Amino acid sequence: MAGRLENKVAIVTGAASRDEGTGNGKAIALLFAREGARVVLVNRSQERADGLCQEIIDQGGVAIAVAGDMTCATDTEAVVAAAESTYGRLDILCNNIGIGAPGKIADVTEAQWNEVIDTNLKSVMLCTRAAIPAMQRANGGSVINISSISAEFVSVNRGDYCLTKAATGMATKLWATRLAEFGIPVYEVQPGVIKSDMTSGVTEKYDRLIAEGLTLEPRWGKAQDVGKAVSALVRGDIPYATGQVLYVDGGMRIRRL
């Protein structure tokens, strides 16, 4: 495969798991590979990461699969080391991993709360921190944080998820400020209602809401929509915009009378 990301090296977390992503990670990884990037697929499950890795290779792309817990600093450092030892550099980090605890915010257990906070927010801090030295050695790079419309829309059925995604927005601004001097832009991509494993349990609800006009574009979002937005950012197609949010929500945020 050849494209505008040829020879770039990209880490995508939560790229291939029903438990650690919404399908966005797989779409992002596949699009990166089709653009010529060499992709490092990260997942807690080696088997799942291997499966997506083989899919990319079968399509003519280049990828490796690395098992790791992105809430653990030593694992994040090992993933970056694997990228550099295999491909010699690191240019792109996509912090995609995300989970939500079942149940209303008042019913979430302490253990569930800690798992969601660590997975969705702590991982962003640890992965970004681990990637900085490698990106500096590569004379630049970019960081993409996958957030959610839940950062701004209240959902008491997954309040812990909402809180972590709201915090991801501030993390994006903080890292953009910190890394600007190194020529490393940081962006937040905020998907809306995306057809995925995470939304499979509420299909009927959102079918109805979309039919009633929830979004300006009358359809579910697709993981490929998110992947295309991320690809545009890492290609540099949206310059002079570090720290900003790219909404991929079909116009859902526009208030109407």
PDB file of C-alpha atoms in Angstrom:
ATOM      1  CA  MET A   1       0.000   0.000   0.000  1.00  0.00           C
ATOM      2  CA  ALA A   2       1.174   3.525  -0.728  1.00  0.00           C
ATOM      3  CA  GLY A   3      -0.232   6.871   0.255  1.00  0.00           C
ATOM      4  CA  ARG A   4       0.402  10.077   2.091  1.00  0.00           C
ATOM      5  CA  LEU A   5       1.291   8.275   5.320  1.00  0.00           C
ATOM      6  CA  GLU A   6       3.898   6.101   3.629  1.00  0.00           C
ATOM      7  CA  ASN A   7       6.686   5.128   6.054  1.00  0.00           C
ATOM      8  CA  LYS A   8       4.998   6.875   8.965  1.00  0.00           C
ATOM      9  CA  VAL A   9       4.704   4.742  12.099  1.00  0.00           C
ATOM     10  CA  ALA A  10       1.448   4.833  14.045  1.00  0.00           C
ATOM     11  CA  ILE A  11       0.380   3.360  17.361  1.00  0.00           C
ATOM     12  CA  VAL A  12      -3.364   2.718  17.736  1.00  0.00           C
ATOM     13  CA  THR A  13      -4.593   1.637  21.164  1.00  0.00           C
ATOM     14  CA  GLY A  14      -7.727  -0.462  21.622  1.00  0.00           C
ATOM     15  CA  ALA A  15      -7.597  -1.284  17.947  1.00  0.00           C
ATOM     16  CA  ALA A  16      -9.285  -4.668  17.867  1.00  0.00           C
ATOM     17  CA  SER A  17     -11.294  -5.433  20.970  1.00  0.00           C
ATOM     18  CA  ARG A  18     -14.972  -5.579  21.815  1.00  0.00           C
ATOM     19  CA  ASP A  19     -14.002  -4.566  25.346  1.00  0.00           C
ATOM     20  CA  GLU A  20     -11.508  -1.822  24.528  1.00  0.00           C
ATOM     21  CA  GLY A  21     -12.979   0.255  21.766  1.00  0.00           C
ATOM     22  CA  THR A  22     -16.037   0.990  19.708  1.00  0.00           C
ATOM     23  CA  GLY A  23     -14.864  -0.253  16.335  1.00  0.00           C
ATOM     24  CA  ASN A  24     -13.256   3.121  15.686  1.00  0.00           C
ATOM     25  CA  GLY A  25      -9.800   1.757  16.445  1.00  0.00           C
ATOM     26  CA  LYS A  26     -10.043  -0.951  13.809  1.00  0.00           C
ATOM     27  CA  ALA A  27     -11.287   1.519  11.196  1.00  0.00           C
ATOM     28  CA  ILE A  28      -8.500   3.955  12.058  1.00  0.00           C
ATOM     29  CA  ALA A  29      -5.825   1.263  11.881  1.00  0.00           C
ATOM     30  CA  LEU A  30      -7.082  -0.041   8.519  1.00  0.00           C
ATOM     31  CA  LEU A  31      -7.155   3.450   7.011  1.00  0.00           C
ATOM     32  CA  PHE A  32      -3.683   4.233   8.322  1.00  0.00           C
ATOM     33  CA  ALA A  33      -2.378   1.042   6.710  1.00  0.00           C
ATOM     34  CA  ARG A  34      -4.107   1.829   3.410  1.00  0.00           C
ATOM     35  CA  GLU A  35      -2.405   5.230   3.455  1.00  0.00           C
ATOM     36  CA  GLY A  36       0.961   3.474   3.767  1.00  0.00           C
ATOM     37  CA  ALA A  37       1.588   3.782   7.499  1.00  0.00           C
ATOM     38  CA  ARG A  38       3.249   1.010   9.453  1.00  0.00           C
ATOM     39  CA  VAL A  39       0.813   0.317  12.258  1.00  0.00           C
ATOM     40  CA  VAL A  40       1.408  -0.892  15.817  1.00  0.00           C
ATOM     41  CA  LEU A  41      -1.825  -2.447  17.068  1.00  0.00           C
ATOM     42  CA  VAL A  42      -2.203  -2.445  20.837  1.00  0.00           C
ATOM     43  CA  ASN A  43      -4.657  -4.537  22.798  1.00  0.00           C
ATOM     44  CA  ARG A  44      -4.821  -6.400  26.086  1.00  0.00           C
ATOM     45  CA  SER A  45      -5.604  -9.512  24.052  1.00  0.00           C
ATOM     46  CA  GLN A  46      -2.763 -10.728  21.860  1.00  0.00           C
ATOM     47  CA  GLU A  47      -5.208 -12.929  19.962  1.00  0.00           C
ATOM     48  CA  ARG A  48      -7.453 -10.015  18.978  1.00  0.00           C
ATOM     49  CA  ALA A  49      -4.526  -7.821  18.046  1.00  0.00           C
ATOM     50  CA  ASP A  50      -3.059 -10.649  15.962  1.00  0.00           C
ATOM     51  CA  GLY A  51      -6.355 -11.038  14.116  1.00  0.00           C
ATOM     52  CA  LEU A  52      -6.451  -7.405  12.975  1.00  0.00           C
ATOM     53  CA  CYS A  53      -2.741  -7.500  12.230  1.00  0.00           C
ATOM     54  CA  GLN A  54      -3.271 -10.427   9.853  1.00  0.00           C
ATOM     55  CA  GLU A  55      -6.200  -8.620   8.224  1.00  0.00           C
ATOM     56  CA  ILE A  56      -3.973  -5.625   7.485  1.00  0.00           C
ATOM     57  CA  ILE A  57      -1.186  -7.828   6.145  1.00  0.00           C
ATOM     58  CA  ASP A  58      -3.651  -9.722   3.946  1.00  0.00           C
ATOM     59  CA  GLN A  59      -4.666  -6.370   2.431  1.00  0.00           C
ATOM     60  CA  GLY A  60      -1.060  -5.526   1.633  1.00  0.00           C
ATOM     61  CA  GLY A  61      -0.358  -3.361   4.671  1.00  0.00           C
ATOM     62  CA  VAL A  62       2.354  -3.453   7.308  1.00  0.00           C
ATOM     63  CA  ALA A  63       1.558  -3.991  10.978  1.00  0.00           C
ATOM     64  CA  ILE A  64       2.629  -5.630  14.200  1.00  0.00           C
ATOM     65  CA  ALA A  65       0.469  -6.621  17.153  1.00  0.00           C
ATOM     66  CA  VAL A  66       1.514  -5.878  20.718  1.00  0.00           C
ATOM     67  CA  ALA A  67      -0.348  -7.009  23.825  1.00  0.00           C
ATOM     68  CA  GLY A  68      -0.296  -4.524  26.677  1.00  0.00           C
ATOM     69  CA  ASP A  69      -2.206  -2.776  29.420  1.00  0.00           C
ATOM     70  CA  MET A  70      -2.213   0.930  28.621  1.00  0.00           C
ATOM     71  CA  THR A  71      -3.021   1.780  32.234  1.00  0.00           C
ATOM     72  CA  CYS A  72       0.454   0.502  33.143  1.00  0.00           C
ATOM     73  CA  ALA A  73       3.433   2.796  32.519  1.00  0.00           C
ATOM     74  CA  THR A  74       5.867  -0.039  31.811  1.00  0.00           C
ATOM     75  CA  ASP A  75       3.520  -1.468  29.185  1.00  0.00           C
ATOM     76  CA  THR A  76       3.078   1.887  27.423  1.00  0.00           C
ATOM     77  CA  GLU A  77       6.845   2.305  27.333  1.00  0.00           C
ATOM     78  CA  ALA A  78       7.226  -1.236  25.960  1.00  0.00           C
ATOM     79  CA  VAL A  79       4.784  -0.473  23.128  1.00  0.00           C
ATOM     80  CA  VAL A  80       6.729   2.621  22.110  1.00  0.00           C
ATOM     81  CA  ALA A  81       9.963   0.633  22.322  1.00  0.00           C
ATOM     82  CA  ALA A  82       8.430  -2.032  20.058  1.00  0.00           C
ATOM     83  CA  ALA A  83       7.492   0.620  17.492  1.00  0.00           C
ATOM     84  CA  GLU A  84      11.011   2.061  17.454  1.00  0.00           C
ATOM     85  CA  SER A  85      12.814  -1.273  17.484  1.00  0.00           C
ATOM     86  CA  THR A  86      10.669  -2.637  14.649  1.00  0.00           C
ATOM     87  CA  TYR A  87      10.294   0.433  12.447  1.00  0.00           C
ATOM     88  CA  GLY A  88      12.932   2.867  13.707  1.00  0.00           C
ATOM     89  CA  ARG A  89      10.629   5.735  14.660  1.00  0.00           C
ATOM     90  CA  LEU A  90       7.203   6.857  15.921  1.00  0.00           C
ATOM     91  CA  ASP A  91       5.132   9.536  14.184  1.00  0.00           C
ATOM     92  CA  ILE A  92       1.525   9.052  15.270  1.00  0.00           C
ATOM     93  CA  LEU A  93      -0.218   8.109  18.497  1.00  0.00           C
ATOM     94  CA  CYS A  94      -3.955   7.482  18.457  1.00  0.00           C
ATOM     95  CA  ASN A  95      -5.361   7.164  21.973  1.00  0.00           C
ATOM     96  CA  ASN A  96      -8.516   5.245  21.122  1.00  0.00           C
ATOM     97  CA  ILE A  97      -9.006   2.834  24.007  1.00  0.00           C
ATOM     98  CA  GLY A  98     -12.267   3.331  25.879  1.00  0.00           C
ATOM     99  CA  ILE A  99     -14.778   1.425  28.012  1.00  0.00           C
ATOM    100  CA  GLY A 100     -17.899   2.219  30.031  1.00  0.00           C
ATOM    101  CA  ALA A 101     -19.299   0.566  33.142  1.00  0.00           C
ATOM    102  CA  PRO A 102     -22.852  -0.776  32.907  1.00  0.00           C
ATOM    103  CA  GLY A 103     -25.564   0.847  34.985  1.00  0.00           C
ATOM    104  CA  LYS A 104     -26.559   4.274  36.233  1.00  0.00           C
ATOM    105  CA  ILE A 105     -23.967   6.597  37.763  1.00  0.00           C
ATOM    106  CA  ALA A 106     -25.353   6.070  41.281  1.00  0.00           C
ATOM    107  CA  ASP A 107     -24.928   2.308  40.949  1.00  0.00           C
ATOM    108  CA  VAL A 108     -21.370   2.118  39.622  1.00  0.00           C
ATOM    109  CA  THR A 109     -19.090   0.289  42.023  1.00  0.00           C
ATOM    110  CA  GLU A 110     -15.761   1.679  43.126  1.00  0.00           C
ATOM    111  CA  ALA A 111     -13.946  -1.037  41.187  1.00  0.00           C
ATOM    112  CA  GLN A 112     -15.901  -0.242  38.008  1.00  0.00           C
ATOM    113  CA  TRP A 113     -15.270   3.476  38.473  1.00  0.00           C
ATOM    114  CA  ASN A 114     -11.537   2.966  38.863  1.00  0.00           C
ATOM    115  CA  GLU A 115     -11.369   0.717  35.803  1.00  0.00           C
ATOM    116  CA  VAL A 116     -13.168   3.232  33.582  1.00  0.00           C
ATOM    117  CA  ILE A 117     -11.117   6.196  34.839  1.00  0.00           C
ATOM    118  CA  ASP A 118      -7.857   4.302  34.371  1.00  0.00           C
ATOM    119  CA  THR A 119      -8.714   2.868  30.966  1.00  0.00           C
ATOM    120  CA  ASN A 120     -10.171   6.016  29.421  1.00  0.00           C
ATOM    121  CA  LEU A 121      -8.114   8.767  31.033  1.00  0.00           C
ATOM    122  CA  LYS A 122      -4.982   7.444  32.706  1.00  0.00           C
ATOM    123  CA  SER A 123      -4.086   5.621  29.487  1.00  0.00           C
ATOM    124  CA  VAL A 124      -4.118   8.921  27.567  1.00  0.00           C
ATOM    125  CA  MET A 125      -1.621  10.423  29.992  1.00  0.00           C
ATOM    126  CA  LEU A 126       0.664   7.385  30.100  1.00  0.00           C
ATOM    127  CA  CYS A 127       0.654   6.677  26.365  1.00  0.00           C
ATOM    128  CA  THR A 128       1.246  10.304  25.422  1.00  0.00           C
ATOM    129  CA  ARG A 129       4.038  10.674  27.958  1.00  0.00           C
ATOM    130  CA  ALA A 130       5.719   7.512  26.693  1.00  0.00           C
ATOM    131  CA  ALA A 131       5.453   8.621  23.051  1.00  0.00           C
ATOM    132  CA  ILE A 132       7.002  12.081  23.464  1.00  0.00           C
ATOM    133  CA  PRO A 133      10.714  11.084  23.420  1.00  0.00           C
ATOM    134  CA  ALA A 134      10.241   8.893  20.342  1.00  0.00           C
ATOM    135  CA  MET A 135       8.393  11.656  18.492  1.00  0.00           C
ATOM    136  CA  GLN A 136      11.124  14.115  19.410  1.00  0.00           C
ATOM    137  CA  ARG A 137      13.678  11.721  17.949  1.00  0.00           C
ATOM    138  CA  ALA A 138      11.561  11.618  14.786  1.00  0.00           C
ATOM    139  CA  ASN A 139      11.520  15.444  14.705  1.00  0.00           C
ATOM    140  CA  GLY A 140       7.783  15.708  15.204  1.00  0.00           C
ATOM    141  CA  GLY A 141       4.575  13.754  15.137  1.00  0.00           C
ATOM    142  CA  SER A 142       0.934  14.020  16.106  1.00  0.00           C
ATOM    143  CA  VAL A 143      -1.360  12.789  18.860  1.00  0.00           C
ATOM    144  CA  ILE A 144      -5.060  12.058  18.358  1.00  0.00           C
ATOM    145  CA  ASN A 145      -7.349  11.532  21.344  1.00  0.00           C
ATOM    146  CA  ILE A 146     -10.632   9.803  20.538  1.00  0.00           C
ATOM    147  CA  SER A 147     -13.275  11.340  22.755  1.00  0.00           C
ATOM    148  CA  SER A 148     -17.076  11.144  22.408  1.00  0.00           C
ATOM    149  CA  ILE A 149     -20.193  13.258  22.152  1.00  0.00           C
ATOM    150  CA  SER A 150     -20.667  12.010  25.722  1.00  0.00           C
ATOM    151  CA  ALA A 151     -18.101  14.625  26.724  1.00  0.00           C
ATOM    152  CA  GLU A 152     -20.862  17.210  26.280  1.00  0.00           C
ATOM    153  CA  PHE A 153     -24.136  15.252  26.313  1.00  0.00           C
ATOM    154  CA  VAL A 154     -25.298  13.898  29.677  1.00  0.00           C
ATOM    155  CA  SER A 155     -26.001  10.178  29.936  1.00  0.00           C
ATOM    156  CA  VAL A 156     -26.708   9.022  33.490  1.00  0.00           C
ATOM    157  CA  ASN A 157     -26.522   5.423  32.290  1.00  0.00           C
ATOM    158  CA  ARG A 158     -22.794   5.820  31.707  1.00  0.00           C
ATOM    159  CA  GLY A 159     -21.808   8.830  33.735  1.00  0.00           C
ATOM    160  CA  ASP A 160     -18.296   7.554  34.391  1.00  0.00           C
ATOM    161  CA  TYR A 161     -17.710   7.367  30.638  1.00  0.00           C
ATOM    162  CA  CYS A 162     -19.044  10.914  30.176  1.00  0.00           C
ATOM    163  CA  LEU A 163     -16.712  12.258  32.846  1.00  0.00           C
ATOM    164  CA  THR A 164     -13.622  10.624  31.351  1.00  0.00           C
ATOM    165  CA  LYS A 165     -14.417  11.895  27.871  1.00  0.00           C
ATOM    166  CA  ALA A 166     -14.961  15.429  29.167  1.00  0.00           C
ATOM    167  CA  ALA A 167     -11.578  15.192  30.884  1.00  0.00           C
ATOM    168  CA  THR A 168     -10.005  13.942  27.655  1.00  0.00           C
ATOM    169  CA  GLY A 169     -10.875  17.301  26.114  1.00  0.00           C
ATOM    170  CA  MET A 170      -8.848  19.127  28.745  1.00  0.00           C
ATOM    171  CA  ALA A 171      -6.038  16.586  28.409  1.00  0.00           C
ATOM    172  CA  THR A 172      -5.916  17.415  24.697  1.00  0.00           C
ATOM    173  CA  LYS A 173      -5.529  21.134  25.412  1.00  0.00           C
ATOM    174  CA  LEU A 174      -2.901  20.521  28.073  1.00  0.00           C
ATOM    175  CA  TRP A 175      -0.804  18.262  25.849  1.00  0.00           C
ATOM    176  CA  ALA A 176      -1.211  20.595  22.867  1.00  0.00           C
ATOM    177  CA  THR A 177       0.202  23.409  24.996  1.00  0.00           C
ATOM    178  CA  ARG A 178       3.039  21.279  26.329  1.00  0.00           C
ATOM    179  CA  LEU A 179       4.086  19.813  22.972  1.00  0.00           C
ATOM    180  CA  ALA A 180       3.711  22.835  20.709  1.00  0.00           C
ATOM    181  CA  GLU A 181       7.373  23.745  21.093  1.00  0.00           C
ATOM    182  CA  PHE A 182       8.330  20.353  19.655  1.00  0.00           C
ATOM    183  CA  GLY A 183       6.086  20.668  16.608  1.00  0.00           C
ATOM    184  CA  ILE A 184       3.740  17.936  17.848  1.00  0.00           C
ATOM    185  CA  PRO A 185       0.075  18.888  17.381  1.00  0.00           C
ATOM    186  CA  VAL A 186      -2.550  17.239  19.579  1.00  0.00           C
ATOM    187  CA  TYR A 187      -6.185  16.894  18.539  1.00  0.00           C
ATOM    188  CA  GLU A 188      -9.453  15.615  19.952  1.00  0.00           C
ATOM    189  CA  VAL A 189     -11.842  13.757  17.658  1.00  0.00           C
ATOM    190  CA  GLN A 190     -15.336  13.616  19.112  1.00  0.00           C
ATOM    191  CA  PRO A 191     -17.557  10.995  17.455  1.00  0.00           C
ATOM    192  CA  GLY A 192     -21.322  11.163  17.779  1.00  0.00           C
ATOM    193  CA  VAL A 193     -23.680   8.200  17.558  1.00  0.00           C
ATOM    194  CA  ILE A 194     -21.555   5.538  15.872  1.00  0.00           C
ATOM    195  CA  LYS A 195     -22.800   2.085  14.886  1.00  0.00           C
ATOM    196  CA  SER A 196     -20.532  -0.182  16.911  1.00  0.00           C
ATOM    197  CA  ASP A 197     -20.218  -2.837  19.580  1.00  0.00           C
ATOM    198  CA  MET A 198     -20.604  -0.182  22.254  1.00  0.00           C
ATOM    199  CA  THR A 199     -23.937   1.039  20.878  1.00  0.00           C
ATOM    200  CA  SER A 200     -25.322  -2.366  19.911  1.00  0.00           C
ATOM    201  CA  GLY A 201     -27.522  -2.486  22.999  1.00  0.00           C
ATOM    202  CA  VAL A 202     -29.285   0.791  22.185  1.00  0.00           C
ATOM    203  CA  THR A 203     -29.903   0.335  18.470  1.00  0.00           C
ATOM    204  CA  GLU A 204     -33.675   0.659  18.734  1.00  0.00           C
ATOM    205  CA  LYS A 205     -33.404   3.840  20.820  1.00  0.00           C
ATOM    206  CA  TYR A 206     -31.095   5.605  18.387  1.00  0.00           C
ATOM    207  CA  ASP A 207     -32.917   4.345  15.305  1.00  0.00           C
ATOM    208  CA  ARG A 208     -35.944   6.182  16.679  1.00  0.00           C
ATOM    209  CA  LEU A 209     -34.041   9.323  17.710  1.00  0.00           C
ATOM    210  CA  ILE A 210     -32.281   9.599  14.356  1.00  0.00           C
ATOM    211  CA  ALA A 211     -35.602   9.160  12.554  1.00  0.00           C
ATOM    212  CA  GLU A 212     -36.979  11.978  14.741  1.00  0.00           C
ATOM    213  CA  GLY A 213     -34.150  14.321  13.722  1.00  0.00           C
ATOM    214  CA  LEU A 214     -31.428  13.819  16.329  1.00  0.00           C
ATOM    215  CA  THR A 215     -28.785  14.455  13.653  1.00  0.00           C
ATOM    216  CA  LEU A 216     -28.835  16.707  10.621  1.00  0.00           C
ATOM    217  CA  GLU A 217     -27.510  13.858   8.524  1.00  0.00           C
ATOM    218  CA  PRO A 218     -30.241  11.221   9.021  1.00  0.00           C
ATOM    219  CA  ARG A 219     -28.117   8.144   9.606  1.00  0.00           C
ATOM    220  CA  TRP A 220     -25.913   6.408  12.127  1.00  0.00           C
ATOM    221  CA  GLY A 221     -22.275   7.392  12.054  1.00  0.00           C
ATOM    222  CA  LYS A 222     -19.801   4.775  10.895  1.00  0.00           C
ATOM    223  CA  ALA A 223     -16.418   3.882  12.309  1.00  0.00           C
ATOM    224  CA  GLN A 224     -15.032   4.696   8.863  1.00  0.00           C
ATOM    225  CA  ASP A 225     -16.283   8.279   9.280  1.00  0.00           C
ATOM    226  CA  VAL A 226     -14.144   8.578  12.389  1.00  0.00           C
ATOM    227  CA  GLY A 227     -11.183   6.931  10.677  1.00  0.00           C
ATOM    228  CA  LYS A 228     -11.316   9.368   7.771  1.00  0.00           C
ATOM    229  CA  ALA A 229     -11.355  12.337  10.159  1.00  0.00           C
ATOM    230  CA  VAL A 230      -8.345  11.003  12.050  1.00  0.00           C
ATOM    231  CA  SER A 231      -6.476  10.309   8.804  1.00  0.00           C
ATOM    232  CA  ALA A 232      -7.058  13.887   7.638  1.00  0.00           C
ATOM    233  CA  LEU A 233      -5.553  15.218  10.861  1.00  0.00           C
ATOM    234  CA  VAL A 234      -2.430  13.065  10.817  1.00  0.00           C
ATOM    235  CA  ARG A 235      -1.855  13.800   7.118  1.00  0.00           C
ATOM    236  CA  GLY A 236      -1.776  17.489   7.982  1.00  0.00           C
ATOM    237  CA  ASP A 237      -4.885  18.306   5.930  1.00  0.00           C
ATOM    238  CA  ILE A 238      -6.211  20.489   8.766  1.00  0.00           C
ATOM    239  CA  PRO A 239      -3.180  22.645   9.674  1.00  0.00           C
ATOM    240  CA  TYR A 240      -2.811  25.401  12.262  1.00  0.00           C
ATOM    241  CA  ALA A 241      -5.361  23.754  14.537  1.00  0.00           C
ATOM    242  CA  THR A 242      -3.535  22.072  17.419  1.00  0.00           C
ATOM    243  CA  GLY A 243      -5.608  21.586  20.544  1.00  0.00           C
ATOM    244  CA  GLN A 244      -8.878  21.732  18.631  1.00  0.00           C
ATOM    245  CA  VAL A 245     -11.868  19.381  18.520  1.00  0.00           C
ATOM    246  CA  LEU A 246     -13.081  17.768  15.307  1.00  0.00           C
ATOM    247  CA  TYR A 247     -16.734  16.765  15.681  1.00  0.00           C
ATOM    248  CA  VAL A 248     -17.861  13.728  13.691  1.00  0.00           C
ATOM    249  CA  ASP A 249     -21.507  13.731  14.739  1.00  0.00           C
ATOM    250  CA  GLY A 250     -23.670  14.399  11.704  1.00  0.00           C
ATOM    251  CA  GLY A 251     -24.603  17.839  13.015  1.00  0.00           C
ATOM    252  CA  MET A 252     -25.937  16.508  16.319  1.00  0.00           C
ATOM    253  CA  ARG A 253     -24.503  19.404  18.337  1.00  0.00           C
ATOM    254  CA  ILE A 254     -26.343  22.091  16.363  1.00  0.00           C
ATOM    255  CA  ARG A 255     -29.228  23.473  18.401  1.00  0.00           C
ATOM    256  CA  ARG A 256     -32.438  23.905  16.482  1.00  0.00           C
ATOM    257  CA  LEU A 257     -35.792  25.562  17.204  1.00  0.00           C
TER     258      LEU A 257
END
